[in-house]
Coordinates of C-alpha atoms in Angstrom, one line a residue:
X1 CA 33.2 141.9 49.0
X2 CA 35.0 140.7 46.0
X3 CA 37.8 140.9 48.5
X4 CA 36.1 138.3 50.8
X5 CA 35.0 136.4 48.0
X6 CA 38.6 136.0 46.4
X7 CA 39.7 134.5 49.9
X8 CA 36.7 132.2 50.4
X9 CA 37.9 131.0 46.8
X10 CA 41.7 130.7 47.2
X11 CA 40.6 128.8 50.3
X12 CA 38.2 126.6 48.8
X13 CA 40.9 125.8 46.1
X14 CA 43.7 125.4 48.2
X15 CA 41.5 122.6 50.0
X16 CA 40.4 120.8 47.3
X17 CA 43.9 120.9 45.6
X18 CA 45.4 119.4 49.0
X19 CA 42.7 116.4 48.9
X20 CA 43.3 115.6 45.8
X21 CA 47.1 115.5 46.1
X22 CA 47.0 113.4 49.2
X23 CA 44.8 111.0 47.3
X24 CA 47.3 110.9 44.8
X25 CA 50.0 110.6 46.6
X26 CA 48.4 107.6 49.2
X27 CA 47.4 105.7 45.3
X28 CA 51.1 106.4 44.0
X29 CA 52.8 106.3 47.0
X30 CA 54.8 109.5 46.2
X31 CA 55.0 112.4 48.9
X32 CA 52.1 115.0 48.6
X33 CA 54.7 117.8 48.6
X34 CA 55.5 116.9 45.0
X35 CA 51.7 117.4 43.9
X36 CA 51.5 120.6 45.9
X37 CA 54.3 122.5 44.3
X38 CA 53.5 121.6 41.0
X39 CA 50.0 122.5 41.7
X40 CA 50.7 126.1 42.9
X41 CA 52.5 126.5 39.7
X42 CA 49.6 125.8 37.7
X43 CA 46.9 127.5 39.8
X44 CA 48.8 130.6 40.3
X45 CA 49.1 133.8 38.2
X46 CA 51.6 132.4 36.3
X47 CA 49.4 129.4 35.1
X48 CA 45.7 129.6 35.1
X49 CA 45.3 132.6 37.7
X50 CA 43.0 130.9 40.5
X51 CA 44.7 131.8 43.3
X52 CA 46.5 134.8 43.8
X53 CA 48.6 135.3 46.8
X54 CA 48.4 139.1 46.8
X55 CA 45.1 139.1 48.3
X56 CA 46.7 138.9 51.6
X57 CA 48.6 142.2 51.1
X58 CA 51.4 142.8 53.7
X59 CA 50.2 139.7 56.0
X60 CA 51.6 137.2 53.8
X61 CA 54.8 137.2 55.8
X62 CA 53.1 137.1 59.2
X63 CA 50.5 133.8 57.9
X64 CA 53.9 132.0 56.4
X65 CA 55.4 132.9 59.9
X66 CA 52.5 131.1 61.9
X67 CA 52.3 128.5 59.3
X68 CA 55.8 127.3 59.4
X69 CA 55.5 127.4 63.6
X70 CA 53.2 124.9 63.0
X71 CA 54.6 122.9 61.0
X72 CA 58.1 122.9 63.1
X73 CA 56.2 122.0 66.3
X74 CA 54.8 119.3 64.4
X75 CA 58.4 117.7 63.1
X76 CA 59.8 118.3 66.6
X77 CA 56.8 117.1 68.4
X78 CA 57.3 113.2 66.9
X79 CA 61.7 113.4 67.5
X80 CA 61.3 111.0 70.4
X81 CA 64.7 110.8 72.4
X82 CA 64.8 107.0 72.2
X83 CA 64.6 107.1 68.3
X84 CA 67.3 109.8 68.6
X85 CA 69.6 107.1 70.0
X86 CA 69.8 105.2 66.7
X87 CA 72.3 107.3 65.1
X88 CA 73.2 110.0 67.7
X89 CA 77.2 110.5 66.4
X90 CA 76.4 110.8 62.7
X91 CA 73.0 113.7 63.6
X92 CA 75.5 115.3 65.7
X93 CA 77.7 115.9 62.8
X94 CA 75.1 116.1 60.1
X95 CA 73.6 119.5 62.0
X96 CA 77.1 121.0 63.1
X97 CA 79.8 120.4 60.3
X98 CA 76.7 118.9 57.3
X99 CA 75.2 122.4 57.8
X100 CA 78.6 124.4 57.6
X101 CA 79.6 122.0 54.7
X102 CA 76.6 122.6 53.2
X103 CA 76.4 126.8 53.9
X104 CA 80.1 126.7 52.5
X105 CA 79.6 124.6 49.3
X106 CA 76.1 126.0 48.0
X107 CA 77.7 129.8 48.2
X108 CA 80.9 128.5 46.2
X109 CA 78.1 126.8 43.9
X110 CA 76.2 130.2 43.7
X111 CA 79.1 132.5 43.6
X112 CA 80.9 131.1 40.4
X113 CA 78.2 129.5 38.6
X114 CA 76.0 132.3 39.0
X115 CA 78.5 135.1 39.4
X116 CA 76.8 137.1 42.1
X117 CA 77.9 138.7 44.9
X118 CA 79.4 136.8 48.0
X119 CA 76.8 138.4 50.0
X120 CA 73.9 137.0 47.4
X121 CA 76.0 133.6 47.6
X122 CA 75.8 133.5 51.4
X123 CA 72.7 134.1 51.9
X124 CA 71.3 131.6 49.5
X125 CA 73.9 128.8 51.0
X126 CA 72.6 130.0 54.7
X127 CA 68.4 129.3 53.2
X128 CA 69.7 126.1 51.7
X129 CA 71.2 124.7 54.4
X130 CA 67.8 123.3 55.9
X131 CA 65.7 120.6 54.5
X132 CA 62.9 120.6 56.8
X133 CA 60.3 118.5 58.0
X134 CA 57.4 119.4 55.8
X135 CA 59.5 117.6 52.7
X136 CA 61.4 114.7 54.9
X137 CA 58.4 113.4 56.8
X138 CA 56.1 113.5 54.0
X139 CA 58.7 111.1 52.4
X140 CA 59.6 108.8 55.2
X141 CA 55.7 108.3 55.4
X142 CA 55.6 106.4 52.6
X143 CA 59.5 105.0 52.4
X144 CA 59.5 102.5 55.0
X145 CA 63.5 102.8 55.3
X146 CA 65.1 101.2 58.4
X147 CA 64.5 103.4 61.5
X148 CA 68.1 104.9 62.0
X149 CA 67.8 106.6 58.7
X150 CA 64.6 107.6 58.8
X151 CA 65.5 109.4 62.4
X152 CA 68.3 110.8 60.8
X153 CA 66.9 112.2 58.1
X154 CA 64.1 113.6 60.1
X155 CA 65.9 114.7 62.8
X156 CA 68.4 117.0 60.5
X157 CA 65.2 118.7 59.0
X158 CA 64.0 119.7 62.2
X159 CA 67.1 121.3 63.8
X160 CA 68.5 122.8 60.2
X161 CA 65.1 124.5 59.7
X162 CA 65.9 126.3 62.9
X163 CA 69.6 126.6 61.9
X164 CA 68.6 128.3 58.4
X165 CA 66.0 130.2 59.6
X166 CA 67.9 132.3 62.2
X167 CA 71.6 131.9 60.1
X168 CA 69.7 133.5 57.3
X169 CA 68.2 136.3 58.8
X170 CA 71.8 137.4 60.6
X171 CA 73.6 136.8 57.1
X172 CA 70.7 139.2 55.6
X173 CA 71.4 142.0 58.3
X174 CA 75.4 141.1 57.9
X175 CA 75.6 140.9 54.4
X176 CA 73.4 143.4 52.7
X177 CA 72.0 145.7 55.7
X178 CA 75.2 146.6 56.7
X179 CA 75.6 144.6 60.1
X180 CA 79.3 144.7 60.8
X181 CA 82.1 142.4 62.0
X182 CA 81.9 138.4 62.2
X183 CA 81.7 138.5 65.9
X184 CA 78.4 140.6 65.8
X185 CA 77.0 137.4 63.8
X186 CA 78.0 134.6 65.9
X187 CA 77.1 136.4 68.8
X188 CA 73.8 137.6 67.3
X189 CA 72.9 133.9 65.6
X190 CA 73.8 132.3 69.1
X191 CA 71.8 134.8 71.4
X192 CA 68.5 133.9 68.8
X193 CA 68.6 130.4 69.4
X194 CA 69.0 130.4 73.3
X195 CA 65.8 132.8 73.2
X196 CA 64.1 130.6 71.2
X197 CA 65.1 128.0 73.0
X198 CA 64.6 129.1 76.0
X199 CA 61.1 130.4 75.2
X200 CA 60.1 126.8 73.7
X201 CA 61.3 125.0 77.0
X202 CA 59.3 127.7 79.4
X203 CA 56.1 127.4 77.5
X204 CA 56.1 123.5 77.4
X205 CA 56.6 123.1 81.0
X206 CA 53.8 125.7 81.1
X207 CA 51.4 123.5 78.9
X208 CA 52.7 119.9 80.7
X209 CA 51.9 121.3 84.1
X210 CA 48.5 122.5 82.6
X211 CA 47.4 119.1 80.9
X212 CA 48.8 116.9 83.9
X213 CA 47.6 118.9 86.8
X214 CA 44.8 121.5 85.9
X215 CA 41.5 119.5 86.0
X216 CA 39.9 120.0 82.6
X217 CA 36.3 119.6 81.5
X218 CA 35.1 115.3 81.5
X219 CA 33.2 115.9 78.7
X220 CA 35.4 118.1 76.5
X221 CA 39.1 117.1 77.9
X222 CA 40.6 116.0 74.6
X223 CA 39.1 119.2 72.7
X224 CA 40.9 121.4 75.4
X225 CA 43.8 119.3 75.3
X226 CA 44.4 119.9 71.5
X227 CA 43.3 123.4 72.0
X228 CA 46.3 124.2 74.6
X229 CA 48.8 122.7 72.6
X230 CA 47.5 124.5 68.7
X231 CA 48.0 127.9 72.1
X232 CA 51.7 126.5 72.8
X233 CA 53.0 126.5 69.3
X234 CA 51.8 129.6 68.6
X235 CA 52.2 131.3 71.7
X236 CA 55.8 130.4 71.7
X237 CA 56.7 131.5 68.3
X238 CA 54.6 134.9 69.2
X239 CA 56.5 135.2 72.5
X240 CA 59.8 134.8 71.1
X241 CA 59.5 137.2 68.5
X242 CA 58.1 140.0 71.0
X243 CA 61.0 139.4 73.2
X244 CA 63.5 139.5 70.8
X245 CA 61.5 142.9 69.2
X246 CA 61.2 144.4 73.3
X247 CA 64.8 142.9 74.0
X248 CA 66.4 145.0 70.4
X249 CA 67.5 141.7 69.2
X250 CA 65.1 141.2 66.3
X251 CA 65.9 143.3 63.2
X252 CA 63.3 145.2 60.9
X253 CA 62.7 141.7 59.3
X254 CA 62.0 140.2 62.4
X255 CA 64.6 137.2 64.5
X256 CA 63.2 134.0 63.6
X257 CA 63.6 132.7 67.2
X258 CA 60.0 131.7 67.0
X259 CA 61.2 128.8 65.2
X260 CA 63.8 127.8 67.4
X261 CA 61.4 128.2 70.2
X262 CA 58.3 126.4 68.5
X263 CA 60.8 123.4 67.4
X264 CA 62.2 123.3 71.2
X265 CA 58.7 123.4 72.5
X266 CA 57.6 120.6 70.5
X267 CA 60.5 119.0 71.3
X268 CA 60.0 118.4 75.1
X269 CA 56.3 118.4 74.7
X270 CA 57.1 115.1 72.7
X271 CA 59.2 113.3 75.0
X272 CA 57.0 113.9 78.1
X273 CA 53.9 112.3 79.9
X274 CA 50.8 114.1 78.2
X275 CA 47.1 112.7 78.2
X276 CA 45.2 112.3 75.5
X277 CA 48.4 112.0 73.3
X278 CA 46.2 110.0 70.6
X279 CA 43.7 112.9 70.2
X280 CA 46.4 115.5 70.1
X281 CA 48.7 113.7 67.7
X282 CA 45.7 113.2 65.3
X283 CA 44.3 116.8 65.3
X284 CA 48.2 118.0 65.0
X285 CA 48.4 115.9 62.0
X286 CA 45.0 117.1 60.2
X287 CA 46.3 120.6 61.1
X288 CA 49.5 120.2 59.9
X289 CA 48.2 118.8 56.4
X290 CA 46.2 121.7 55.7
X291 CA 48.8 124.4 56.9
X292 CA 51.3 122.2 54.6
X293 CA 48.6 122.2 52.1
X294 CA 48.5 126.0 52.1
X295 CA 51.7 127.2 52.4
X296 CA 53.3 125.4 49.7
X297 CA 50.8 126.3 47.1
X298 CA 50.8 129.6 47.9
X299 CA 54.4 130.1 47.8
X300 CA 54.6 128.0 44.4
X301 CA 52.3 130.6 43.0
X302 CA 54.8 133.4 43.6
X303 CA 57.0 131.7 41.3
X304 CA 57.4 133.7 37.7
X305 CA 59.1 132.2 34.8
X306 CA 61.3 135.6 35.1
X307 CA 62.8 134.7 38.0
X308 CA 64.0 131.0 36.6
X309 CA 64.5 132.7 33.3
X310 CA 67.2 134.8 34.6
X311 CA 69.1 132.0 35.7
X312 CA 69.5 130.1 32.5
X313 CA 71.4 127.2 32.4
X314 CA 73.8 128.5 34.8
X315 CA 70.8 127.6 37.5
X316 CA 70.9 123.9 36.7
X317 CA 74.6 124.1 37.4
X318 CA 74.0 125.4 40.9
X319 CA 71.1 122.3 41.1
X320 CA 73.1 119.9 40.0
X321 CA 75.8 121.3 42.4
X322 CA 73.8 121.1 45.6
X323 CA 72.0 118.1 45.1
X324 CA 75.2 115.6 43.6
X325 CA 77.9 117.4 45.0
X326 CA 77.5 119.2 48.2
X327 CA 74.8 116.7 50.0
X328 CA 76.9 113.4 49.0
X329 CA 80.3 115.0 50.5
X330 CA 78.7 116.3 53.7
X331 CA 76.6 113.0 54.1
X332 CA 79.5 111.0 53.1
X333 CA 81.8 112.9 55.4
X334 CA 79.4 113.2 58.3
X335 CA 78.1 109.5 58.3
X336 CA 81.6 107.9 58.6
X337 CA 81.7 104.8 60.8
X338 CA 79.7 101.6 61.0
X339 CA 76.5 102.5 61.8
X340 CA 75.2 103.1 58.4
X341 CA 75.9 100.4 55.0
X342 CA 77.5 102.1 52.7
X343 CA 73.7 102.1 50.6
X344 CA 71.9 104.0 53.8
X345 CA 74.6 106.6 53.7
X346 CA 74.0 107.1 49.5
X347 CA 70.6 106.9 50.3
X348 CA 70.7 110.0 52.8
X349 CA 73.0 111.5 50.3
X350 CA 70.2 111.3 47.8
X351 CA 67.3 112.7 50.1
X352 CA 67.6 116.5 50.8
X353 CA 65.2 118.5 49.3
X354 CA 64.7 121.9 50.6
X355 CA 61.1 123.3 52.0
X356 CA 59.2 125.5 53.7
X357 CA 62.0 127.6 55.6
X358 CA 64.1 128.8 52.4
X359 CA 60.6 129.3 50.0
X360 CA 59.3 131.6 52.9
X361 CA 62.6 133.6 54.0
X362 CA 63.7 133.7 49.9
X363 CA 60.2 135.5 49.7
X364 CA 60.6 137.8 52.5
X365 CA 63.6 138.8 51.6
X366 CA 63.1 139.1 48.1
X367 CA 60.4 141.9 48.9
X368 CA 62.9 143.8 50.9
X369 CA 65.4 143.7 47.8
X370 CA 63.2 144.3 45.2
X371 CA 63.1 147.9 45.5
X372 CA 66.7 149.0 45.6
X373 CA 68.7 146.2 43.9
X374 CA 66.1 143.5 42.0
X375 CA 68.8 141.6 40.4
X376 CA 69.8 140.6 43.6
X377 CA 66.2 139.7 44.6
X378 CA 65.7 137.8 41.2
X379 CA 68.7 135.9 41.6
X380 CA 67.8 134.9 45.1
X381 CA 64.0 133.7 44.4
X382 CA 65.8 132.0 41.2
X383 CA 68.0 130.4 42.8
X384 CA 66.1 129.1 45.9
X385 CA 63.3 128.5 44.5
X386 CA 64.7 126.1 41.6
X387 CA 66.4 124.3 44.1
X388 CA 63.5 123.5 45.9
X389 CA 61.7 122.7 42.9
X390 CA 64.0 120.4 41.8
X391 CA 64.8 118.6 44.8
X392 CA 61.1 118.0 45.8
X393 CA 60.2 116.9 42.3
X394 CA 63.3 114.3 41.7
X395 CA 64.0 113.4 45.1
X396 CA 60.3 113.3 46.8
X397 CA 58.8 111.6 44.0
X398 CA 62.1 109.3 43.2
X399 CA 62.4 108.8 46.8
X400 CA 60.8 105.5 47.4
X401 CA 62.2 103.9 43.7
X402 CA 65.8 105.3 44.8
X403 CA 65.6 103.3 48.1
X404 CA 64.2 100.2 46.1
X405 CA 67.4 100.3 43.7
X406 CA 69.8 100.9 46.8
X407 CA 68.0 98.2 48.6
X408 CA 67.8 100.3 52.1
X409 CA 63.9 99.5 52.6
X410 CA 64.2 96.3 55.0
X411 CA 62.0 92.9 55.1
X412 CA 60.2 94.2 58.3
X413 CA 59.0 91.9 61.6
X414 CA 55.6 92.8 62.7
X415 CA 54.5 91.8 66.3
X416 CA 51.1 92.1 67.0
X417 CA 50.4 92.6 70.6
X418 CA 53.0 94.3 73.0
X419 CA 52.1 92.0 75.9
X420 CA 54.8 89.8 77.9
X421 CA 55.1 87.3 74.6
X422 CA 55.1 89.9 72.1
X423 CA 57.9 91.8 74.2
X424 CA 59.8 88.8 74.4
X425 CA 59.6 88.0 70.6
X426 CA 60.4 91.8 69.5
X427 CA 63.3 91.4 71.6
X428 CA 65.3 88.1 70.5
X429 CA 64.3 89.2 66.8
X430 CA 66.3 92.4 67.7
X431 CA 68.7 91.0 68.8
X432 CA 69.4 89.1 65.8
X433 CA 69.4 92.4 63.7
X434 CA 65.7 92.8 62.7
X435 CA 64.3 95.4 61.4
X436 CA 61.1 95.1 64.6
X437 CA 57.6 97.1 64.3
X438 CA 55.2 96.1 67.5
X439 CA 51.6 96.8 67.0
X440 CA 49.7 97.4 70.0
X441 CA 46.5 99.5 71.0
X442 CA 46.9 100.0 74.5
X443 CA 48.4 103.8 74.9
X444 CA 50.0 102.8 78.3
X445 CA 51.5 99.6 76.8
X446 CA 52.4 101.4 74.0
X447 CA 54.6 104.6 76.2
X448 CA 55.9 101.5 78.2
X449 CA 57.3 100.1 74.6
X450 CA 58.7 103.5 73.8
X451 CA 60.7 104.5 76.3
X452 CA 62.4 101.0 76.3
X453 CA 63.4 101.6 72.9
X454 CA 60.9 100.0 70.8
X455 CA 59.6 101.3 67.3
X456 CA 55.8 101.3 68.1
X457 CA 53.1 101.8 66.0
X458 CA 49.8 102.4 67.8
X459 CA 46.5 101.1 66.6
X460 CA 44.2 97.7 66.1
X461 CA 46.1 95.1 64.2
X462 CA 43.1 93.2 63.1
X463 CA 42.5 96.8 60.9
X464 CA 44.3 96.3 57.6
X465 CA 45.2 100.1 57.4
X466 CA 47.0 99.8 60.7
X467 CA 48.8 97.3 59.5
X468 CA 50.0 98.6 56.4
X469 CA 51.0 101.6 57.8
X470 CA 53.0 99.4 60.0
X471 CA 54.7 98.2 57.1
X472 CA 53.1 94.7 56.1
X473 CA 53.6 95.3 52.6
X474 CA 56.9 94.8 52.9
X475 CA 57.0 92.6 55.7
X476 CA 59.0 89.5 56.0
X477 CA 57.1 87.9 59.4
X478 CA 54.1 89.0 60.9
X479 CA 53.5 87.3 64.3
X480 CA 50.1 87.8 66.0
X481 CA 50.8 87.5 70.0
X482 CA 47.8 88.9 71.4
X483 CA 46.0 86.6 74.6
X484 CA 42.9 86.4 72.0
X485 CA 43.0 83.7 69.6
X486 CA 40.1 85.6 67.9
X487 CA 42.0 88.5 67.1
X488 CA 45.1 86.3 66.1
X489 CA 43.1 84.2 63.6
X490 CA 41.9 87.6 61.6
X491 CA 45.6 89.2 62.2
X492 CA 46.9 85.7 60.8
X493 CA 44.4 85.7 57.8
X494 CA 45.6 89.5 56.7
X495 CA 49.1 88.7 57.2
X496 CA 48.3 85.4 54.8
X497 CA 45.6 86.6 52.3
X498 CA 45.7 90.4 52.1
X499 CA 49.4 91.1 52.4
X500 CA 50.8 87.7 50.9
X501 CA 53.4 88.1 53.7
X502 CA 56.3 84.8 53.9
X503 CA 55.9 83.9 57.2
X504 CA 53.2 84.2 59.6
X505 CA 53.0 82.9 63.3
X506 CA 50.2 82.9 65.6
X507 CA 50.2 82.9 69.6
X508 CA 47.2 80.2 70.2
X509 CA 45.9 79.9 73.9
X510 CA 43.9 77.6 73.4
X511 CA 44.7 73.8 72.2
X512 CA 41.5 73.2 70.7
X513 CA 41.7 76.3 67.8
X514 CA 45.3 75.4 66.5
X515 CA 44.0 73.3 63.8
X516 CA 42.1 76.6 62.9
X517 CA 45.0 78.3 62.5
X518 CA 47.2 75.5 60.7
X519 CA 43.4 75.5 58.0
X520 CA 45.1 79.1 57.1
X521 CA 48.4 78.2 56.9
X522 CA 49.2 80.0 59.9
X523 CA 52.2 78.7 61.7
X524 CA 50.4 78.0 65.0
X525 CA 52.3 77.7 68.3
X526 CA 50.6 76.7 71.2
X527 CA 51.2 78.5 74.5
X528 CA 50.5 75.1 76.8
X529 CA 52.6 72.7 74.5
X530 CA 55.3 75.3 74.2
X531 CA 55.5 75.3 78.1
X532 CA 55.2 71.8 78.2
X533 CA 57.8 70.8 75.6
X534 CA 60.5 73.4 77.3
X535 CA 59.3 71.5 80.7
X536 CA 60.0 68.0 78.8
X537 CA 63.1 69.3 77.9
X538 CA 64.3 70.2 81.4
X539 CA 63.6 66.6 82.8
X540 CA 64.6 64.3 79.5
X541 CA 67.4 66.4 78.2
X542 CA 68.9 69.0 81.1
X543 CA 72.0 69.2 79.0
X544 CA 70.7 70.3 76.2
X545 CA 68.1 72.7 77.7
X546 CA 70.9 74.0 80.1
X547 CA 72.7 74.7 76.6
X548 CA 70.1 76.2 74.8
X549 CA 69.3 78.6 77.9
X550 CA 73.3 79.7 77.5
X551 CA 72.8 79.9 74.0
X552 CA 70.0 82.5 74.4
X553 CA 72.4 84.5 76.3
X554 CA 75.8 84.6 74.3
X555 CA 75.3 82.6 71.4
X556 CA 72.7 82.3 68.5
X557 CA 71.6 80.1 65.8
X558 CA 70.6 81.4 62.9
X559 CA 69.2 80.4 59.1
X560 CA 70.1 82.5 55.9
X561 CA 69.5 81.6 52.0
X562 CA 72.9 81.5 50.3
X563 CA 73.1 84.5 47.8
X564 CA 76.8 85.4 47.1
X565 CA 78.0 84.3 44.1
X566 CA 81.7 84.0 45.8
X567 CA 80.6 80.8 47.9
X568 CA 78.4 79.4 45.6
X569 CA 80.5 76.1 44.4
X570 CA 82.6 76.2 47.6
X571 CA 82.7 73.3 49.6
X572 CA 81.5 72.9 53.2
X573 CA 85.5 73.0 54.2
X574 CA 86.4 75.8 52.4
X575 CA 83.2 77.9 53.6
X576 CA 84.0 76.9 57.3
X577 CA 88.0 78.3 56.8
X578 CA 86.2 81.5 55.9
X579 CA 84.0 81.7 58.7
X580 CA 84.6 83.8 61.9
X581 CA 86.1 82.1 64.3
X582 CA 83.3 80.8 67.1
X583 CA 81.0 80.1 64.4
X584 CA 80.3 76.6 62.5
X585 CA 78.1 75.4 60.1
X586 CA 75.3 73.1 61.7
X587 CA 72.7 72.3 58.9
X588 CA 72.5 72.5 55.2
X589 CA 68.7 72.6 54.1
X590 CA 67.7 72.2 50.3
X591 CA 64.7 71.7 48.6
X592 CA 63.4 71.6 52.1
X593 CA 65.3 68.1 52.8
X594 CA 67.9 68.6 55.9
X595 CA 71.4 67.3 56.1
X596 CA 74.2 67.7 58.3
X597 CA 77.0 68.9 56.3
X598 CA 80.1 67.2 54.9
X599 CA 83.2 68.4 54.5
X600 CA 83.1 67.8 50.5
X601 CA 79.4 69.2 50.2
X602 CA 79.0 71.6 47.6
X603 CA 77.3 75.0 48.4
X604 CA 74.6 75.8 46.2
X605 CA 73.0 79.0 45.1
X606 CA 69.6 79.0 47.1
X607 CA 70.8 76.6 49.9
X608 CA 69.8 77.5 53.7
X609 CA 72.2 77.4 55.7
X610 CA 72.0 77.3 59.6
X611 CA 74.8 78.5 61.9
X612 CA 75.5 78.0 65.5
X613 CA 77.9 80.1 67.6
X614 CA 78.5 83.6 69.5
X615 CA 76.1 86.1 68.5
X616 CA 78.4 88.5 66.5
X617 CA 80.2 85.6 64.9
X618 CA 76.9 84.4 63.7
X619 CA 76.0 87.7 62.3
X620 CA 78.6 88.1 60.3
X621 CA 78.5 84.8 58.9
X622 CA 75.2 85.7 57.9
X623 CA 76.2 89.1 56.6
X624 CA 79.0 86.9 54.5
X625 CA 76.4 84.6 52.9
X626 CA 73.6 87.0 52.3
X627 CA 74.8 90.6 51.7

């Protein structure tokens, strides 16, 4: 009975801490994992002693393994193919060349800073390849960086979790359990990875068939769909591990092919058509939050002061080498090109917190090593957890501040309504280099927009929390483009009064409602009048109308505020000579007054300059005047 009471106490404590951590995270805009890992140390045996993982006994590795499977499945489920196109080359480099640089660089740091054997150094290096969705996703949820940056970090996390789990186990067998030969190491790694991916794809295919072609109970269909997906995650993990054991691929500690299986299954299912996707995503999100809370707190509670004390200042050197030398080096190497700005590359370098995979696998290895080599076990756990703790606390806790300091949080344009008007507007904004998010509540419309490469947030745009989650607090433009004037008016009110957005524009379907929008300081665009103006241009000004149509296909007209010190005080003639070909300064706006540019006019800070010309040339001019 006492054992049952202890388990209940542990579960209640963990869930209570999880809720508190999430509330604090939402309020302070700091990733929840920061509070979870600190709380685990505080309530563990080294702190208040409220929970003791020892009550799980030998079942703890299995429980952690299944929990990690759910977390990795969740992360892979949200990796959509269209998002991966944002930075494909850079991402591939990070998970291949970057993983190798991380392994070697970390091993060198551990070997020479801690004076340990190459075997232990390579093992620590293998584990710390992983960044992982358990720590990256919570950061990306509160730091609205550009889509290409978030996708790159999340993809690297999911793939490297799999790589680190299998690589560390193979390395453990190779360097510490006496497996022979480098070719054997490579072969074992590839076989386990291949087995996991194959099993994951098979399970995903079965689940897709069940959800799309087998009639579920209408009353309980969403619940059954959620259950099937959960079973898929756990089933893929278990089946891969069973097959590895039956075929002799798994060693004494398992194969970790299950991690590869759940990652593959999650990725496939996340990119195919599934019924009840909303309910599935909500269920998985809630379940993952509970599992994440449990794993982080329980594993953090395993830490002892002796593990850290044994490393001393040498451990700090390892952390600095991993976070401030190895990570920036591999990121800067792998992101060479024009896909990311320099500030974005630095930000990716600064965000490499380690998470569940190294923590759970290091714990498992330490239990195996401690009887025959307690010094190696202490070094392994101490080094791995010190890097995890330091990177989660500093990189996770300061992620938003780092982004703000580097100015990599874009001022987004949010378009509410993904119909013909909203879609067309989003296309035009994206063509001009804006970071656009479409808010849409219709499931079919959401899927169509995502397939076409748009960044879409599912939800009702009249709800404050929906707009907030879409990035309204950092938006410079919110456009209400639905077919309902009442809806557009409410969206405009929220944007103007709650989020204080600089530019709020709304589609007005009935001309009689224009005044109501204007009274709220919302730019009202009457659908009827817009069509009339366009038709009048064709009738009265056909040359200009044709020119504007051609300009829309090949050219651009953009306005930018002058912030570059180098051009303040220059004459229009001097500025024009510095602009790229096929781009001309057409208008100067100063203190709301428009004027045609004269060659002798001087540019002042804060002037708004309107450029006209070819799209690429105009974009270069904008960057030149306002980096």
